[in-house]
Amino acid sequence: MKSFYNEKLAELNAKVTKVEKKGSHLLVSFDDTIFYPGGGGQPCDTGIVSSDSFQGEVISADEKDNVVHEIKPTNGSLKVGDKVNQKIDVKRRHSLVRMHTGEHIFFKSLQKVVPDLLLDKISLGEEESKLFVFAKSLSWKEIFEAEKIANEIIRENKKITEKEYPRDEALKMEGLRIKPERIPGNIVRVIEVEGFDLSACRGIHAHNTGFVGSFLVTKFSKTSNGAEIRFMTDASKELFRYASLLRESSTLLGTNPEQVPDFIQKLQKDSGELKAKFREAASKLAMQAKNEQVGSRNLIWNVVEDLDNKQMSDTAMKLCKDRAIVAIVNKGQTNSVIIAASKDSGLEASKILNQVLQHFGGKGGGRELLANGSFTGSVDSFISDLKELLENS
Ligand SMILES: [Zn+2]
């Protein structure tokens, strides 16, 4: 018997038909069960089994020939023939039913907005659930539209019924969402949201759409062939949290909530432009290097900040002419350094760099004309060591 489909029940009396050991746990079957064994993306129920001489926690239920319950005993023992009381964790069941029913309503809503969309799989959780879809393209705009339809259906408190049909008959039903390859056997359980959706499913659903409370998409990200959509149901708490974040954000930005997205886009554009300007200015500043005659060569050097490696090597190459050794040091927690050597200097950039870095425990690599490395410690000492090396080369 499968009394788990009678979701008005929160507890049930049943008789033990089989007991096996699994470590310190028991694998138990009953002549009837209130525990949904999971399936169709909906996790199994959990709860408690008890009798005069036994108490245990049902940590999972799985359907094989019949439903097998994994029970962690907390008191006493259990044997075939014992009469027990089964109690499900009602809060968990209700959350999962809300999620599952919400998923049916939302998926259908999304299909109304994006007709070529297909269901990949669902993964329901008590707090947040995931829906994976195949879609050529999908945007927040379409998701918002579907979310709106779903919440209207929830508000209308439409009737939800479930009925079993012979497979042949079900396959002929117009508009039925079904994946025949995933349904074993000859009976198809059809869930109908009155006037809105028909879907083949073996999970547990609410009897009216109002039970879902509300439907909120919490995250949307694209996958290689579609999208992952995370959602919550009965989401008023989360909606208030989102509203608080928006109100805080709009206050920080000094704008109306309606204008926040446009305002952020403008800020992003401004910040991009400023970064480009800053980069340009930093590069210009880096070109104002010191030029000293050391022995028969020119040592051209500069200490900069906030330059990336490409800017540093571009600067070094531009400055490197006429028997020159160029050193550009970018100061930071770890200093990075670029050394350039002109061909007529008679020296190799990588050799110079490695010789100086020896004193600092730093590391570097590169070629004859250009080398880069990093070190910690005093930049002044680095420059003076470099000078000393050039004097003696
Ligand atoms: Zn379902």
mmCIF file of C-alpha atoms and ligand atoms in Angstrom:
data_model
loop_
_atom_site.group_PDB
_atom_site.id
_atom_site.type_symbol
_atom_site.label_atom_id
_atom_site.label_comp_id
_atom_site.label_asym_id
_atom_site.label_seq_id
_atom_site.Cartn_x
_atom_site.Cartn_y
_atom_site.Cartn_z
ATOM 1 C CA MET A 1 0.000 0.000 0.000
ATOM 2 C CA LYS A 2 1.116 3.506 -0.743
ATOM 3 C CA SER A 3 -0.647 5.750 1.719
ATOM 4 C CA PHE A 4 1.982 8.432 1.072
ATOM 5 C CA TYR A 5 -0.186 9.611 -1.838
ATOM 6 C CA ASN A 6 -2.900 10.491 0.669
ATOM 7 C CA GLU A 7 -1.199 13.676 1.688
ATOM 8 C CA LYS A 8 -3.869 14.542 4.252
ATOM 9 C CA LEU A 9 -2.239 11.910 6.458
ATOM 10 C CA ALA A 10 0.584 12.911 8.756
ATOM 11 C CA GLU A 11 0.743 9.562 10.555
ATOM 12 C CA LEU A 12 -0.233 5.966 9.925
ATOM 13 C CA ASN A 13 -0.336 2.617 11.745
ATOM 14 C CA ALA A 14 1.374 -0.227 9.881
ATOM 15 C CA LYS A 15 2.815 -3.708 10.368
ATOM 16 C CA VAL A 16 6.455 -4.681 9.901
ATOM 17 C CA THR A 17 6.879 -7.190 7.039
ATOM 18 C CA LYS A 18 10.664 -7.365 6.771
ATOM 19 C CA VAL A 19 13.690 -6.299 8.840
ATOM 20 C CA GLU A 20 17.351 -6.404 7.762
ATOM 21 C CA LYS A 21 20.460 -4.961 9.373
ATOM 22 C CA LYS A 22 22.638 -2.334 7.689
ATOM 23 C CA GLY A 23 25.460 -1.589 10.108
ATOM 24 C CA SER A 24 23.845 -0.002 13.123
ATOM 25 C CA HIS A 25 20.773 0.893 11.031
ATOM 26 C CA LEU A 26 17.774 -1.209 9.997
ATOM 27 C CA LEU A 27 16.235 -1.662 6.555
ATOM 28 C CA VAL A 28 12.525 -2.130 7.202
ATOM 29 C CA SER A 29 9.447 -2.790 5.041
ATOM 30 C CA PHE A 30 5.837 -2.367 6.173
ATOM 31 C CA ASP A 31 2.448 -3.505 4.846
ATOM 32 C CA ASP A 32 1.718 0.181 4.195
ATOM 33 C CA THR A 33 3.736 3.369 4.351
ATOM 34 C CA ILE A 34 3.251 7.075 4.731
ATOM 35 C CA PHE A 35 6.859 7.782 3.660
ATOM 36 C CA TYR A 36 7.212 8.913 0.033
ATOM 37 C CA PRO A 37 10.227 7.006 -1.316
ATOM 38 C CA GLY A 38 11.410 9.850 -3.548
ATOM 39 C CA GLY A 39 11.254 10.146 -7.317
ATOM 40 C CA GLY A 40 10.417 12.642 -10.045
ATOM 41 C CA GLY A 41 12.969 15.038 -8.567
ATOM 42 C CA GLN A 42 11.254 15.033 -5.172
ATOM 43 C CA PRO A 43 13.355 13.710 -2.270
ATOM 44 C CA CYS A 44 11.936 11.090 0.095
ATOM 45 C CA ASP A 45 10.141 11.822 3.346
ATOM 46 C CA THR A 46 11.832 11.448 6.690
ATOM 47 C CA GLY A 47 10.280 11.020 10.128
ATOM 48 C CA ILE A 48 9.783 8.691 13.062
ATOM 49 C CA VAL A 49 8.641 5.097 13.569
ATOM 50 C CA SER A 50 7.600 4.014 17.036
ATOM 51 C CA SER A 51 5.827 1.258 18.981
ATOM 52 C CA ASP A 52 5.564 0.295 22.667
ATOM 53 C CA SER A 53 8.985 -1.359 22.427
ATOM 54 C CA PHE A 54 10.750 0.621 19.700
ATOM 55 C CA GLN A 55 11.624 4.090 18.522
ATOM 56 C CA GLY A 56 13.699 5.064 15.474
ATOM 57 C CA GLU A 57 14.330 7.834 12.979
ATOM 58 C CA VAL A 58 13.483 7.184 9.343
ATOM 59 C CA ILE A 59 16.447 8.789 7.594
ATOM 60 C CA SER A 60 15.497 7.700 4.064
ATOM 61 C CA ALA A 61 12.995 5.667 2.091
ATOM 62 C CA ASP A 62 13.646 4.005 -1.229
ATOM 63 C CA GLU A 63 11.320 2.126 -3.545
ATOM 64 C CA LYS A 64 12.429 -1.271 -4.847
ATOM 65 C CA ASP A 65 9.817 -4.074 -4.970
ATOM 66 C CA ASN A 66 8.267 -2.255 -2.062
ATOM 67 C CA VAL A 67 9.327 0.769 -0.031
ATOM 68 C CA VAL A 68 12.409 0.089 2.094
ATOM 69 C CA HIS A 69 12.951 2.448 5.006
ATOM 70 C CA GLU A 70 16.388 3.056 6.456
ATOM 71 C CA ILE A 71 15.865 3.512 10.179
ATOM 72 C CA LYS A 72 18.313 4.660 12.816
ATOM 73 C CA PRO A 73 17.100 2.975 16.027
ATOM 74 C CA THR A 74 17.086 5.208 19.086
ATOM 75 C CA ASN A 75 15.427 2.773 21.485
ATOM 76 C CA GLY A 76 14.422 -0.921 21.573
ATOM 77 C CA SER A 77 14.232 -3.401 18.717
ATOM 78 C CA LEU A 78 11.937 -4.254 15.839
ATOM 79 C CA LYS A 79 10.779 -7.588 14.384
ATOM 80 C CA VAL A 80 8.441 -8.849 11.662
ATOM 81 C CA GLY A 81 4.794 -8.616 12.765
ATOM 82 C CA ASP A 82 5.326 -5.620 15.083
ATOM 83 C CA LYS A 83 2.697 -2.906 14.857
ATOM 84 C CA VAL A 84 4.166 0.584 14.617
ATOM 85 C CA ASN A 85 3.106 4.172 14.229
ATOM 86 C CA GLN A 86 4.698 6.070 11.329
ATOM 87 C CA LYS A 87 4.992 9.864 11.481
ATOM 88 C CA ILE A 88 6.424 11.983 8.701
ATOM 89 C CA ASP A 89 8.278 15.241 9.162
ATOM 90 C CA VAL A 90 5.298 17.351 8.049
ATOM 91 C CA LYS A 91 7.239 20.597 7.705
ATOM 92 C CA ARG A 92 9.690 18.940 5.307
ATOM 93 C CA ARG A 93 6.866 17.252 3.351
ATOM 94 C CA HIS A 94 4.957 20.528 2.989
ATOM 95 C CA SER A 95 8.047 22.400 1.804
ATOM 96 C CA LEU A 96 8.774 19.731 -0.795
ATOM 97 C CA VAL A 97 5.130 19.627 -1.953
ATOM 98 C CA ARG A 98 5.131 23.430 -2.318
ATOM 99 C CA MET A 99 8.389 23.271 -4.284
ATOM 100 C CA HIS A 100 7.177 20.439 -6.495
ATOM 101 C CA THR A 101 3.805 22.010 -7.258
ATOM 102 C CA GLY A 102 5.476 25.379 -7.818
ATOM 103 C CA GLU A 103 7.871 23.781 -10.278
ATOM 104 C CA HIS A 104 4.975 22.339 -12.355
ATOM 105 C CA ILE A 105 3.285 25.743 -12.486
ATOM 106 C CA PHE A 106 6.451 27.692 -13.250
ATOM 107 C CA PHE A 107 7.754 25.325 -15.901
ATOM 108 C CA LYS A 108 4.444 25.494 -17.764
ATOM 109 C CA SER A 109 4.488 29.301 -17.426
ATOM 110 C CA LEU A 110 8.005 29.414 -18.844
ATOM 111 C CA GLN A 111 6.988 27.177 -21.728
ATOM 112 C CA LYS A 112 4.182 29.611 -22.527
ATOM 113 C CA VAL A 113 6.768 32.410 -22.786
ATOM 114 C CA VAL A 114 9.469 30.318 -24.550
ATOM 115 C CA PRO A 115 7.600 27.573 -26.478
ATOM 116 C CA ASP A 116 10.674 25.575 -27.607
ATOM 117 C CA LEU A 117 11.946 25.188 -24.035
ATOM 118 C CA LEU A 118 12.322 21.629 -22.690
ATOM 119 C CA LEU A 119 12.660 20.209 -19.187
ATOM 120 C CA ASP A 120 15.998 18.578 -18.400
ATOM 121 C CA LYS A 121 15.676 17.736 -14.716
ATOM 122 C CA ILE A 122 14.643 19.090 -11.347
ATOM 123 C CA SER A 123 16.240 18.882 -7.942
ATOM 124 C CA LEU A 124 13.950 19.852 -5.089
ATOM 125 C CA GLY A 125 15.126 21.032 -1.694
ATOM 126 C CA GLU A 126 13.344 22.266 1.407
ATOM 127 C CA GLU A 127 14.836 25.765 1.238
ATOM 128 C CA GLU A 128 15.705 26.230 -2.426
ATOM 129 C CA SER A 129 15.184 24.094 -5.519
ATOM 130 C CA LYS A 130 16.759 23.829 -8.945
ATOM 131 C CA LEU A 131 15.219 23.490 -12.367
ATOM 132 C CA PHE A 132 17.389 22.654 -15.374
ATOM 133 C CA VAL A 133 16.010 23.401 -18.827
ATOM 134 C CA PHE A 134 17.175 22.985 -22.406
ATOM 135 C CA ALA A 135 16.770 26.257 -24.278
ATOM 136 C CA LYS A 136 18.392 27.968 -27.241
ATOM 137 C CA SER A 137 18.266 31.251 -25.394
ATOM 138 C CA LEU A 138 16.727 32.497 -22.205
ATOM 139 C CA SER A 139 16.852 35.867 -20.472
ATOM 140 C CA TRP A 140 15.841 37.396 -17.160
ATOM 141 C CA LYS A 141 13.084 39.241 -19.026
ATOM 142 C CA GLU A 142 11.450 35.946 -20.053
ATOM 143 C CA ILE A 143 11.935 34.509 -16.581
ATOM 144 C CA PHE A 144 10.244 37.550 -15.008
ATOM 145 C CA GLU A 145 7.341 37.139 -17.409
ATOM 146 C CA ALA A 146 6.960 33.429 -16.534
ATOM 147 C CA GLU A 147 7.298 34.214 -12.814
ATOM 148 C CA LYS A 148 4.417 36.663 -13.157
ATOM 149 C CA ILE A 149 2.192 34.062 -14.870
ATOM 150 C CA ALA A 150 3.085 31.453 -12.223
ATOM 151 C CA ASN A 151 2.155 33.796 -9.375
ATOM 152 C CA GLU A 152 -1.157 34.627 -11.049
ATOM 153 C CA ILE A 153 -1.971 30.898 -11.274
ATOM 154 C CA ILE A 154 -1.025 30.524 -7.588
ATOM 155 C CA ARG A 155 -3.268 33.464 -6.615
ATOM 156 C CA GLU A 156 -6.191 32.015 -8.604
ATOM 157 C CA ASN A 157 -6.033 28.957 -6.304
ATOM 158 C CA LYS A 158 -6.743 26.530 -9.138
ATOM 159 C CA LYS A 159 -7.689 22.943 -8.416
ATOM 160 C CA ILE A 160 -4.995 20.288 -8.827
ATOM 161 C CA THR A 161 -6.053 16.689 -9.410
ATOM 162 C CA GLU A 162 -4.144 13.486 -9.966
ATOM 163 C CA LYS A 163 -5.467 10.509 -11.876
ATOM 164 C CA GLU A 164 -4.009 7.294 -13.232
ATOM 165 C CA TYR A 165 -4.445 6.350 -16.902
ATOM 166 C CA PRO A 166 -3.427 3.334 -18.989
ATOM 167 C CA ARG A 167 -0.201 4.163 -20.835
ATOM 168 C CA ASP A 168 -1.781 4.041 -24.346
ATOM 169 C CA GLU A 169 -4.517 6.415 -23.307
ATOM 170 C CA ALA A 170 -2.095 8.818 -21.622
ATOM 171 C CA LEU A 171 0.155 8.964 -24.682
ATOM 172 C CA LYS A 172 -2.831 10.175 -26.724
ATOM 173 C CA MET A 173 -3.752 12.981 -24.300
ATOM 174 C CA GLU A 174 -3.455 16.384 -25.901
ATOM 175 C CA GLY A 175 -0.994 18.732 -24.217
ATOM 176 C CA LEU A 176 0.301 16.164 -21.719
ATOM 177 C CA ARG A 177 3.897 16.802 -20.689
ATOM 178 C CA ILE A 178 5.394 13.334 -20.559
ATOM 179 C CA LYS A 179 8.753 11.625 -21.021
ATOM 180 C CA PRO A 180 7.564 8.086 -21.856
ATOM 181 C CA GLU A 181 11.094 6.660 -21.611
ATOM 182 C CA ARG A 182 11.212 7.657 -17.958
ATOM 183 C CA ILE A 183 7.942 5.950 -17.017
ATOM 184 C CA PRO A 184 8.151 2.218 -16.357
ATOM 185 C CA GLY A 185 4.994 0.096 -16.370
ATOM 186 C CA ASN A 186 1.585 0.549 -17.909
ATOM 187 C CA ILE A 187 0.079 3.114 -15.593
ATOM 188 C CA VAL A 188 0.708 6.834 -16.000
ATOM 189 C CA ARG A 189 -0.101 9.210 -13.170
ATOM 190 C CA VAL A 190 -1.318 12.512 -14.603
ATOM 191 C CA ILE A 191 -1.278 15.722 -12.583
ATOM 192 C CA GLU A 192 -3.704 18.351 -13.801
ATOM 193 C CA VAL A 193 -3.645 21.994 -12.842
ATOM 194 C CA GLU A 194 -7.181 22.922 -13.859
ATOM 195 C CA GLY A 195 -7.258 24.543 -17.281
ATOM 196 C CA PHE A 196 -3.520 25.181 -17.228
ATOM 197 C CA ASP A 197 -1.253 22.137 -17.251
ATOM 198 C CA LEU A 198 -1.205 18.359 -17.672
ATOM 199 C CA SER A 199 1.919 16.537 -16.628
ATOM 200 C CA ALA A 200 2.909 12.923 -16.022
ATOM 201 C CA CYS A 201 4.536 12.704 -12.608
ATOM 202 C CA ARG A 202 4.831 10.389 -9.628
ATOM 203 C CA GLY A 203 5.636 12.980 -6.978
ATOM 204 C CA ILE A 204 3.344 14.462 -4.369
ATOM 205 C CA HIS A 205 1.518 17.708 -5.160
ATOM 206 C CA ALA A 206 -0.818 20.149 -3.475
ATOM 207 C CA HIS A 207 -4.595 20.036 -4.121
ATOM 208 C CA ASN A 208 -4.763 23.659 -5.102
ATOM 209 C CA THR A 209 -2.244 26.116 -6.466
ATOM 210 C CA GLY A 210 -2.721 28.512 -3.538
ATOM 211 C CA PHE A 211 -0.809 26.103 -1.283
ATOM 212 C CA VAL A 212 2.418 27.134 -3.070
ATOM 213 C CA GLY A 213 2.091 30.616 -1.521
ATOM 214 C CA SER A 214 4.319 32.369 -4.046
ATOM 215 C CA PHE A 215 7.046 31.549 -6.539
ATOM 216 C CA LEU A 216 10.348 33.414 -6.679
ATOM 217 C CA VAL A 217 13.298 32.788 -8.980
ATOM 218 C CA THR A 218 16.392 33.383 -6.859
ATOM 219 C CA LYS A 219 19.122 32.714 -9.414
ATOM 220 C CA PHE A 220 19.423 32.204 -13.139
ATOM 221 C CA SER A 221 22.580 31.053 -14.887
ATOM 222 C CA LYS A 222 23.224 29.753 -18.362
ATOM 223 C CA THR A 223 24.562 26.249 -18.964
ATOM 224 C CA SER A 224 26.109 24.863 -22.172
ATOM 225 C CA ASN A 225 22.718 23.893 -23.625
ATOM 226 C CA GLY A 226 20.206 25.793 -21.541
ATOM 227 C CA ALA A 227 19.913 27.189 -18.056
ATOM 228 C CA GLU A 228 19.836 26.452 -14.366
ATOM 229 C CA ILE A 229 17.035 28.235 -12.536
ATOM 230 C CA ARG A 230 16.951 28.289 -8.736
ATOM 231 C CA PHE A 231 13.730 29.092 -6.978
ATOM 232 C CA MET A 232 11.845 29.323 -3.714
ATOM 233 C CA THR A 233 8.171 28.969 -2.923
ATOM 234 C CA ASP A 234 6.174 30.625 -0.140
ATOM 235 C CA ALA A 235 8.835 33.253 -0.557
ATOM 236 C CA SER A 236 7.459 36.290 1.280
ATOM 237 C CA LYS A 237 10.378 36.329 3.743
ATOM 238 C CA GLU A 238 12.871 36.253 0.890
ATOM 239 C CA LEU A 239 10.918 38.877 -1.049
ATOM 240 C CA PHE A 240 11.135 41.253 1.914
ATOM 241 C CA ARG A 241 14.853 40.573 2.149
ATOM 242 C CA TYR A 242 15.231 41.427 -1.563
ATOM 243 C CA ALA A 243 13.117 44.548 -1.087
ATOM 244 C CA SER A 244 15.336 45.642 1.827
ATOM 245 C CA LEU A 245 18.457 45.140 -0.264
ATOM 246 C CA LEU A 246 16.958 47.181 -3.083
ATOM 247 C CA ARG A 247 15.892 49.969 -0.734
ATOM 248 C CA GLU A 248 19.352 50.050 0.846
ATOM 249 C CA SER A 249 20.998 50.029 -2.569
ATOM 250 C CA SER A 250 18.849 52.835 -3.935
ATOM 251 C CA THR A 251 19.583 54.936 -0.845
ATOM 252 C CA LEU A 252 23.325 54.347 -1.298
ATOM 253 C CA LEU A 253 23.069 55.273 -4.962
ATOM 254 C CA GLY A 254 20.863 58.266 -4.211
ATOM 255 C CA THR A 255 18.252 57.181 -6.724
ATOM 256 C CA ASN A 256 14.760 55.628 -6.908
ATOM 257 C CA PRO A 257 14.451 51.823 -6.760
ATOM 258 C CA GLU A 258 13.065 51.885 -10.344
ATOM 259 C CA GLN A 259 16.224 53.589 -11.583
ATOM 260 C CA VAL A 260 18.751 51.285 -9.869
ATOM 261 C CA PRO A 261 19.490 49.005 -12.878
ATOM 262 C CA ASP A 262 20.004 51.973 -15.262
ATOM 263 C CA PHE A 263 22.064 53.753 -12.638
ATOM 264 C CA ILE A 264 24.361 50.741 -12.182
ATOM 265 C CA GLN A 265 24.798 50.429 -15.943
ATOM 266 C CA LYS A 266 25.821 54.077 -16.069
ATOM 267 C CA LEU A 267 28.260 53.574 -13.178
ATOM 268 C CA GLN A 268 29.785 50.564 -14.922
ATOM 269 C CA LYS A 269 30.262 52.587 -18.101
ATOM 270 C CA ASP A 270 31.794 55.519 -16.180
ATOM 271 C CA SER A 271 34.087 53.221 -14.250
ATOM 272 C CA GLY A 272 35.264 51.540 -17.485
ATOM 273 C CA GLU A 273 36.087 54.918 -18.987
ATOM 274 C CA LEU A 274 37.879 56.065 -15.851
ATOM 275 C CA LYS A 275 39.943 52.878 -15.737
ATOM 276 C CA ALA A 276 41.005 53.407 -19.352
ATOM 277 C CA LYS A 277 41.962 57.025 -18.597
ATOM 278 C CA PHE A 278 43.832 55.991 -15.477
ATOM 279 C CA ARG A 279 45.725 53.327 -17.431
ATOM 280 C CA GLU A 280 46.710 55.853 -20.049
ATOM 281 C CA ALA A 281 47.881 58.366 -17.410
ATOM 282 C CA ALA A 282 49.865 55.696 -15.551
ATOM 283 C CA SER A 283 51.597 54.678 -18.784
ATOM 284 C CA LYS A 284 52.468 58.316 -19.539
ATOM 285 C CA LEU A 285 53.846 58.776 -16.042
ATOM 286 C CA ALA A 286 55.939 55.624 -16.392
ATOM 287 C CA MET A 287 57.619 57.105 -19.466
ATOM 288 C CA GLN A 288 59.035 59.934 -17.318
ATOM 289 C CA ALA A 289 61.947 57.757 -16.285
ATOM 290 C CA LYS A 290 65.338 58.765 -14.851
ATOM 291 C CA ASN A 291 68.278 58.480 -17.178
ATOM 292 C CA GLU A 292 71.762 58.042 -15.693
ATOM 293 C CA GLN A 293 75.070 57.331 -17.346
ATOM 294 C CA VAL A 294 76.576 54.272 -15.634
ATOM 295 C CA GLY A 295 79.942 53.312 -17.072
ATOM 296 C CA SER A 296 79.566 53.248 -20.834
ATOM 297 C CA ARG A 297 75.833 52.631 -20.755
ATOM 298 C CA ASN A 298 72.600 54.472 -19.959
ATOM 299 C CA LEU A 299 70.560 53.210 -17.034
ATOM 300 C CA ILE A 300 66.961 54.269 -17.534
ATOM 301 C CA TRP A 301 64.737 53.444 -14.583
ATOM 302 C CA ASN A 302 61.454 54.267 -12.972
ATOM 303 C CA VAL A 303 59.439 53.122 -9.987
ATOM 304 C CA VAL A 304 55.715 53.034 -10.696
ATOM 305 C CA GLU A 305 52.479 51.794 -9.153
ATOM 306 C CA ASP A 306 49.339 50.203 -10.601
ATOM 307 C CA LEU A 307 50.872 49.174 -13.913
ATOM 308 C CA ASP A 308 50.152 45.728 -15.287
ATOM 309 C CA ASN A 309 52.825 43.524 -16.880
ATOM 310 C CA LYS A 310 51.921 44.497 -20.416
ATOM 311 C CA GLN A 311 52.100 48.232 -19.656
ATOM 312 C CA MET A 312 55.443 47.684 -17.914
ATOM 313 C CA SER A 313 57.025 45.810 -20.810
ATOM 314 C CA ASP A 314 55.573 48.250 -23.382
ATOM 315 C CA THR A 315 57.083 51.132 -21.419
ATOM 316 C CA ALA A 316 60.448 49.366 -21.058
ATOM 317 C CA MET A 317 60.615 48.598 -24.788
ATOM 318 C CA LYS A 318 59.773 52.199 -25.737
ATOM 319 C CA LEU A 319 62.486 53.581 -23.436
ATOM 320 C CA CYS A 320 65.118 51.078 -24.492
ATOM 321 C CA LYS A 321 67.526 52.608 -27.057
ATOM 322 C CA ASP A 322 71.220 53.618 -27.401
ATOM 323 C CA ARG A 323 73.291 51.353 -25.113
ATOM 324 C CA ALA A 324 70.520 51.293 -22.550
ATOM 325 C CA ILE A 325 69.464 49.078 -19.703
ATOM 326 C CA VAL A 326 65.907 49.841 -18.632
ATOM 327 C CA ALA A 327 64.405 48.851 -15.286
ATOM 328 C CA ILE A 328 60.725 49.437 -14.516
ATOM 329 C CA VAL A 329 59.720 48.442 -10.998
ATOM 330 C CA ASN A 330 56.065 48.253 -10.013
ATOM 331 C CA LYS A 331 55.904 48.763 -6.290
ATOM 332 C CA GLY A 332 53.601 46.550 -4.278
ATOM 333 C CA GLN A 333 53.552 43.978 -1.478
ATOM 334 C CA THR A 334 55.614 41.979 -3.928
ATOM 335 C CA ASN A 335 57.448 44.238 -6.343
ATOM 336 C CA SER A 336 57.417 43.234 -9.969
ATOM 337 C CA VAL A 337 60.200 44.280 -12.290
ATOM 338 C CA ILE A 338 60.890 44.415 -16.013
ATOM 339 C CA ILE A 339 64.421 44.704 -17.376
ATOM 340 C CA ALA A 340 65.078 45.580 -21.010
ATOM 341 C CA ALA A 341 68.524 45.621 -22.629
ATOM 342 C CA SER A 342 69.258 47.235 -25.984
ATOM 343 C CA LYS A 343 71.171 45.075 -28.464
ATOM 344 C CA ASP A 344 74.179 47.453 -28.470
ATOM 345 C CA SER A 345 74.422 47.338 -24.631
ATOM 346 C CA GLY A 346 76.350 44.070 -24.850
ATOM 347 C CA LEU A 347 74.358 42.678 -21.923
ATOM 348 C CA GLU A 348 71.483 40.243 -21.619
ATOM 349 C CA ALA A 349 68.337 41.336 -19.768
ATOM 350 C CA SER A 350 67.625 37.931 -18.185
ATOM 351 C CA LYS A 351 71.204 37.571 -16.888
ATOM 352 C CA ILE A 352 71.229 41.052 -15.332
ATOM 353 C CA LEU A 353 67.877 40.469 -13.706
ATOM 354 C CA ASN A 354 68.805 37.114 -12.228
ATOM 355 C CA GLN A 355 72.105 38.411 -10.883
ATOM 356 C CA VAL A 356 70.446 41.276 -9.040
ATOM 357 C CA LEU A 357 67.517 39.163 -7.874
ATOM 358 C CA GLN A 358 69.967 36.726 -6.245
ATOM 359 C CA HIS A 359 70.446 39.289 -3.459
ATOM 360 C CA PHE A 360 66.695 39.464 -2.859
ATOM 361 C CA GLY A 361 65.673 35.813 -3.069
ATOM 362 C CA GLY A 362 63.414 36.847 -5.932
ATOM 363 C CA LYS A 363 62.787 35.022 -9.177
ATOM 364 C CA GLY A 364 62.696 35.949 -12.803
ATOM 365 C CA GLY A 365 62.789 34.709 -16.351
ATOM 366 C CA GLY A 366 62.979 36.014 -19.879
ATOM 367 C CA ARG A 367 65.270 36.537 -22.812
ATOM 368 C CA GLU A 368 68.180 38.613 -24.024
ATOM 369 C CA LEU A 369 66.193 41.779 -24.674
ATOM 370 C CA LEU A 370 63.412 41.561 -22.090
ATOM 371 C CA ALA A 371 63.044 39.843 -18.737
ATOM 372 C CA ASN A 372 60.604 40.031 -15.865
ATOM 373 C CA GLY A 373 60.612 38.960 -12.255
ATOM 374 C CA SER A 374 59.469 39.749 -8.757
ATOM 375 C CA PHE A 375 61.016 40.388 -5.356
ATOM 376 C CA THR A 376 60.149 41.618 -1.911
ATOM 377 C CA GLY A 377 62.210 44.204 -0.051
ATOM 378 C CA SER A 378 63.637 47.632 -0.749
ATOM 379 C CA VAL A 379 63.237 49.023 -4.263
ATOM 380 C CA ASP A 380 66.091 51.529 -3.601
ATOM 381 C CA SER A 381 68.455 48.643 -2.820
ATOM 382 C CA PHE A 382 67.373 46.909 -6.007
ATOM 383 C CA ILE A 383 68.229 49.988 -8.102
ATOM 384 C CA SER A 384 71.564 50.557 -6.349
ATOM 385 C CA ASP A 385 72.524 46.873 -6.782
ATOM 386 C CA LEU A 386 71.637 47.180 -10.437
ATOM 387 C CA LYS A 387 73.865 50.268 -10.766
ATOM 388 C CA GLU A 388 76.751 48.494 -9.073
ATOM 389 C CA LEU A 389 76.381 45.540 -11.428
ATOM 390 C CA LEU A 390 76.430 47.804 -14.478
ATOM 391 C CA GLU A 391 79.497 49.679 -13.231
ATOM 392 C CA ASN A 392 81.365 46.386 -13.031
ATOM 393 C CA SER A 393 80.130 44.875 -16.310
HETATM 394 ZN ZN ZN B 1 5.228 16.440 -10.123
#
